[in-house]
């Protein structure tokens, strides 16, 4: 089993919901990326999604757009992101890391070269927002040759025929976009998302993580009732913004995520 499969299987066996935080690599400060990754694990993260800064993040709202812009302005690119994963692996050989981003940086290297470099750095999976499932097979095969998985996405607007194909292709986990829109919007309708999630979970053999609109412990618990786990991104990125040094960023990350972990494990949910 891969590192990601082991972690998800252990969560399933224990009846626990996965907590998957997203951060943009290089933001709020390049030197804070690895300390924040470790702080999130200490606070209860099960899988880390590490955003690769990109100039045209079409699926992202203003918070993550600005975080990408800040990271790019500091010269952060894919090579540096992979270096940070290597540095993280020095002290953490167990927590799965998924790179989340867009196709262009992968295309520049070529799928095979990218897959080899990502695997060597310690990456476990890749989520490419703008890669259509109809064009994904070559990338999936290249990643698979190096032990990585290509994370699939589905949304409320995915038609039934395409949903069947996406669910059949899904590896590692399936990322379910909880509403039609960009990241960070305040439009989460848990009841509506629950119906779609039931359809997705009935069609796929891998765990389903609900993302978009998860902002705090209350929304995390509400969505986790209908999914195998939750992804939290914009709210965390917003909390990190403005940190003056790596220690402050790590402390903010830890303080933000701990209440979500506690609530997902059955603890109290703050009003």
mmCIF file of C-alpha atoms in Angstrom, residues 73-215:
data_model
loop_
_atom_site.group_PDB
_atom_site.id
_atom_site.type_symbol
_atom_site.label_atom_id
_atom_site.label_comp_id
_atom_site.label_asym_id
_atom_site.label_seq_id
_atom_site.Cartn_x
_atom_site.Cartn_y
_atom_site.Cartn_z
ATOM 1 C CA UNK A 73 6.136 37.675 -6.526
ATOM 2 C CA UNK A 74 8.675 36.032 -4.233
ATOM 3 C CA UNK A 75 9.874 33.782 -7.039
ATOM 4 C CA UNK A 76 8.214 30.577 -5.854
ATOM 5 C CA UNK A 77 7.902 27.889 -8.516
ATOM 6 C CA UNK A 78 7.459 24.155 -8.760
ATOM 7 C CA UNK A 79 11.133 23.370 -8.139
ATOM 8 C CA UNK A 80 11.051 25.196 -4.817
ATOM 9 C CA UNK A 81 7.755 23.518 -3.893
ATOM 10 C CA UNK A 82 9.357 20.100 -4.422
ATOM 11 C CA UNK A 83 12.348 21.190 -2.321
ATOM 12 C CA UNK A 84 9.963 22.016 0.535
ATOM 13 C CA UNK A 85 8.365 18.588 0.291
ATOM 14 C CA UNK A 86 11.854 17.044 0.534
ATOM 15 C CA UNK A 87 12.573 19.163 3.608
ATOM 16 C CA UNK A 88 9.244 18.147 5.173
ATOM 17 C CA UNK A 89 10.078 14.476 4.596
ATOM 18 C CA UNK A 90 13.247 14.756 6.713
ATOM 19 C CA UNK A 91 11.080 14.777 9.854
ATOM 20 C CA UNK A 92 7.791 13.330 8.567
ATOM 21 C CA UNK A 93 7.846 10.151 6.525
ATOM 22 C CA UNK A 94 4.187 9.302 7.153
ATOM 23 C CA UNK A 95 1.847 12.192 6.327
ATOM 24 C CA UNK A 96 0.668 12.083 2.696
ATOM 25 C CA UNK A 97 1.267 15.200 0.604
ATOM 26 C CA UNK A 98 -0.863 16.008 -2.444
ATOM 27 C CA UNK A 99 0.142 18.779 -4.824
ATOM 28 C CA UNK A 100 -2.853 20.798 -5.961
ATOM 29 C CA UNK A 101 -2.639 23.106 -8.918
ATOM 30 C CA UNK A 102 -2.911 23.507 -12.652
ATOM 31 C CA UNK A 103 -1.644 21.708 -15.708
ATOM 32 C CA UNK A 104 0.778 24.248 -17.159
ATOM 33 C CA UNK A 105 3.729 23.667 -14.751
ATOM 34 C CA UNK A 106 3.412 19.924 -15.371
ATOM 35 C CA UNK A 107 3.250 20.369 -19.139
ATOM 36 C CA UNK A 108 6.429 22.452 -19.101
ATOM 37 C CA UNK A 109 8.366 19.547 -17.599
ATOM 38 C CA UNK A 110 6.463 16.766 -19.302
ATOM 39 C CA UNK A 111 4.320 14.288 -17.403
ATOM 40 C CA UNK A 112 7.016 11.625 -17.015
ATOM 41 C CA UNK A 113 9.715 13.999 -15.776
ATOM 42 C CA UNK A 114 7.305 15.740 -13.428
ATOM 43 C CA UNK A 115 6.123 12.419 -11.996
ATOM 44 C CA UNK A 116 9.679 11.229 -11.386
ATOM 45 C CA UNK A 117 10.660 14.503 -9.691
ATOM 46 C CA UNK A 118 7.533 14.627 -7.536
ATOM 47 C CA UNK A 119 7.931 11.021 -6.416
ATOM 48 C CA UNK A 120 11.592 11.547 -5.560
ATOM 49 C CA UNK A 121 10.642 14.576 -3.444
ATOM 50 C CA UNK A 122 8.095 12.577 -1.451
ATOM 51 C CA UNK A 123 4.820 13.620 -3.068
ATOM 52 C CA UNK A 124 1.972 11.078 -2.910
ATOM 53 C CA UNK A 125 -0.653 12.465 -5.261
ATOM 54 C CA UNK A 126 -1.479 15.254 -7.661
ATOM 55 C CA UNK A 127 -4.715 17.170 -8.227
ATOM 56 C CA UNK A 128 -4.796 19.153 -11.481
ATOM 57 C CA UNK A 129 -7.878 21.336 -11.522
ATOM 58 C CA UNK A 130 -7.887 22.051 -15.263
ATOM 59 C CA UNK A 131 -7.106 18.537 -16.518
ATOM 60 C CA UNK A 132 -10.283 17.119 -18.120
ATOM 61 C CA UNK A 133 -10.917 13.461 -17.278
ATOM 62 C CA UNK A 134 -11.114 12.700 -21.002
ATOM 63 C CA UNK A 135 -7.460 13.755 -21.345
ATOM 64 C CA UNK A 136 -6.144 12.402 -18.057
ATOM 65 C CA UNK A 137 -5.130 8.853 -18.877
ATOM 66 C CA UNK A 138 -1.597 9.636 -20.030
ATOM 67 C CA UNK A 139 -0.923 11.667 -16.909
ATOM 68 C CA UNK A 140 -2.442 8.972 -14.704
ATOM 69 C CA UNK A 141 -0.183 6.351 -16.246
ATOM 70 C CA UNK A 142 2.924 8.524 -15.911
ATOM 71 C CA UNK A 143 2.173 9.247 -12.251
ATOM 72 C CA UNK A 144 1.322 5.608 -11.588
ATOM 73 C CA UNK A 145 4.678 4.430 -12.923
ATOM 74 C CA UNK A 146 6.250 6.410 -10.099
ATOM 75 C CA UNK A 147 3.804 5.406 -7.370
ATOM 76 C CA UNK A 148 1.694 8.570 -7.395
ATOM 77 C CA UNK A 149 -2.060 8.920 -7.861
ATOM 78 C CA UNK A 150 -4.044 11.433 -9.858
ATOM 79 C CA UNK A 151 -6.832 12.792 -7.659
ATOM 80 C CA UNK A 152 -10.129 13.208 -9.528
ATOM 81 C CA UNK A 153 -12.680 15.975 -9.016
ATOM 82 C CA UNK A 154 -16.468 16.004 -9.236
ATOM 83 C CA UNK A 155 -18.968 18.804 -8.682
ATOM 84 C CA UNK A 156 -22.726 19.391 -8.503
ATOM 85 C CA UNK A 157 -22.716 20.160 -12.228
ATOM 86 C CA UNK A 158 -20.941 16.966 -13.293
ATOM 87 C CA UNK A 159 -23.453 15.148 -15.534
ATOM 88 C CA UNK A 160 -24.302 11.526 -14.644
ATOM 89 C CA UNK A 161 -22.435 9.969 -17.564
ATOM 90 C CA UNK A 162 -19.278 11.905 -16.769
ATOM 91 C CA UNK A 163 -19.660 11.237 -13.067
ATOM 92 C CA UNK A 164 -19.607 7.509 -13.769
ATOM 93 C CA UNK A 165 -16.319 7.894 -15.648
ATOM 94 C CA UNK A 166 -14.772 10.144 -12.995
ATOM 95 C CA UNK A 167 -15.710 7.769 -10.187
ATOM 96 C CA UNK A 168 -14.369 4.782 -12.107
ATOM 97 C CA UNK A 169 -11.035 6.551 -12.632
ATOM 98 C CA UNK A 170 -10.699 7.858 -9.074
ATOM 99 C CA UNK A 171 -7.520 6.975 -7.185
ATOM 100 C CA UNK A 172 -6.471 7.786 -3.633
ATOM 101 C CA UNK A 173 -9.511 9.912 -2.868
ATOM 102 C CA UNK A 174 -12.051 11.860 -4.873
ATOM 103 C CA UNK A 175 -12.301 15.598 -4.291
ATOM 104 C CA UNK A 176 -15.923 16.721 -4.325
ATOM 105 C CA UNK A 177 -16.456 20.433 -5.013
ATOM 106 C CA UNK A 178 -19.399 21.235 -2.750
ATOM 107 C CA UNK A 179 -20.944 23.999 -4.846
ATOM 108 C CA UNK A 180 -20.686 25.520 -8.314
ATOM 109 C CA UNK A 181 -18.253 28.393 -7.913
ATOM 110 C CA UNK A 182 -14.742 29.306 -6.840
ATOM 111 C CA UNK A 183 -12.965 28.649 -3.558
ATOM 112 C CA UNK A 184 -13.741 30.829 -0.577
ATOM 113 C CA UNK A 185 -17.351 31.692 -1.384
ATOM 114 C CA UNK A 186 -19.931 31.693 1.417
ATOM 115 C CA UNK A 187 -22.588 29.688 -0.374
ATOM 116 C CA UNK A 188 -22.316 26.204 1.132
ATOM 117 C CA UNK A 189 -25.689 24.436 1.234
ATOM 118 C CA UNK A 190 -25.088 21.292 3.268
ATOM 119 C CA UNK A 191 -28.465 19.709 2.494
ATOM 120 C CA UNK A 192 -27.998 20.138 -1.240
ATOM 121 C CA UNK A 193 -24.400 18.909 -1.110
ATOM 122 C CA UNK A 194 -25.460 15.858 0.914
ATOM 123 C CA UNK A 195 -27.635 14.560 -1.899
ATOM 124 C CA UNK A 196 -24.841 14.894 -4.442
ATOM 125 C CA UNK A 197 -22.317 13.337 -2.083
ATOM 126 C CA UNK A 198 -24.519 10.291 -1.610
ATOM 127 C CA UNK A 199 -24.543 9.763 -5.364
ATOM 128 C CA UNK A 200 -20.787 10.143 -5.630
ATOM 129 C CA UNK A 201 -19.996 7.840 -2.730
ATOM 130 C CA UNK A 202 -22.290 5.175 -4.164
ATOM 131 C CA UNK A 203 -20.322 5.195 -7.417
ATOM 132 C CA UNK A 204 -16.702 5.149 -6.270
ATOM 133 C CA UNK A 205 -14.501 2.785 -4.279
ATOM 134 C CA UNK A 206 -12.256 5.505 -2.862
ATOM 135 C CA UNK A 207 -12.957 7.924 0.004
ATOM 136 C CA UNK A 208 -14.679 11.183 -0.938
ATOM 137 C CA UNK A 209 -13.402 14.477 0.471
ATOM 138 C CA UNK A 210 -15.689 17.507 0.419
ATOM 139 C CA UNK A 211 -14.053 20.837 -0.280
ATOM 140 C CA UNK A 212 -15.072 24.460 -1.008
ATOM 141 C CA UNK A 213 -17.010 26.281 1.702
ATOM 142 C CA UNK A 214 -15.450 24.570 4.738
ATOM 143 C CA UNK A 215 -14.578 27.511 6.955
#
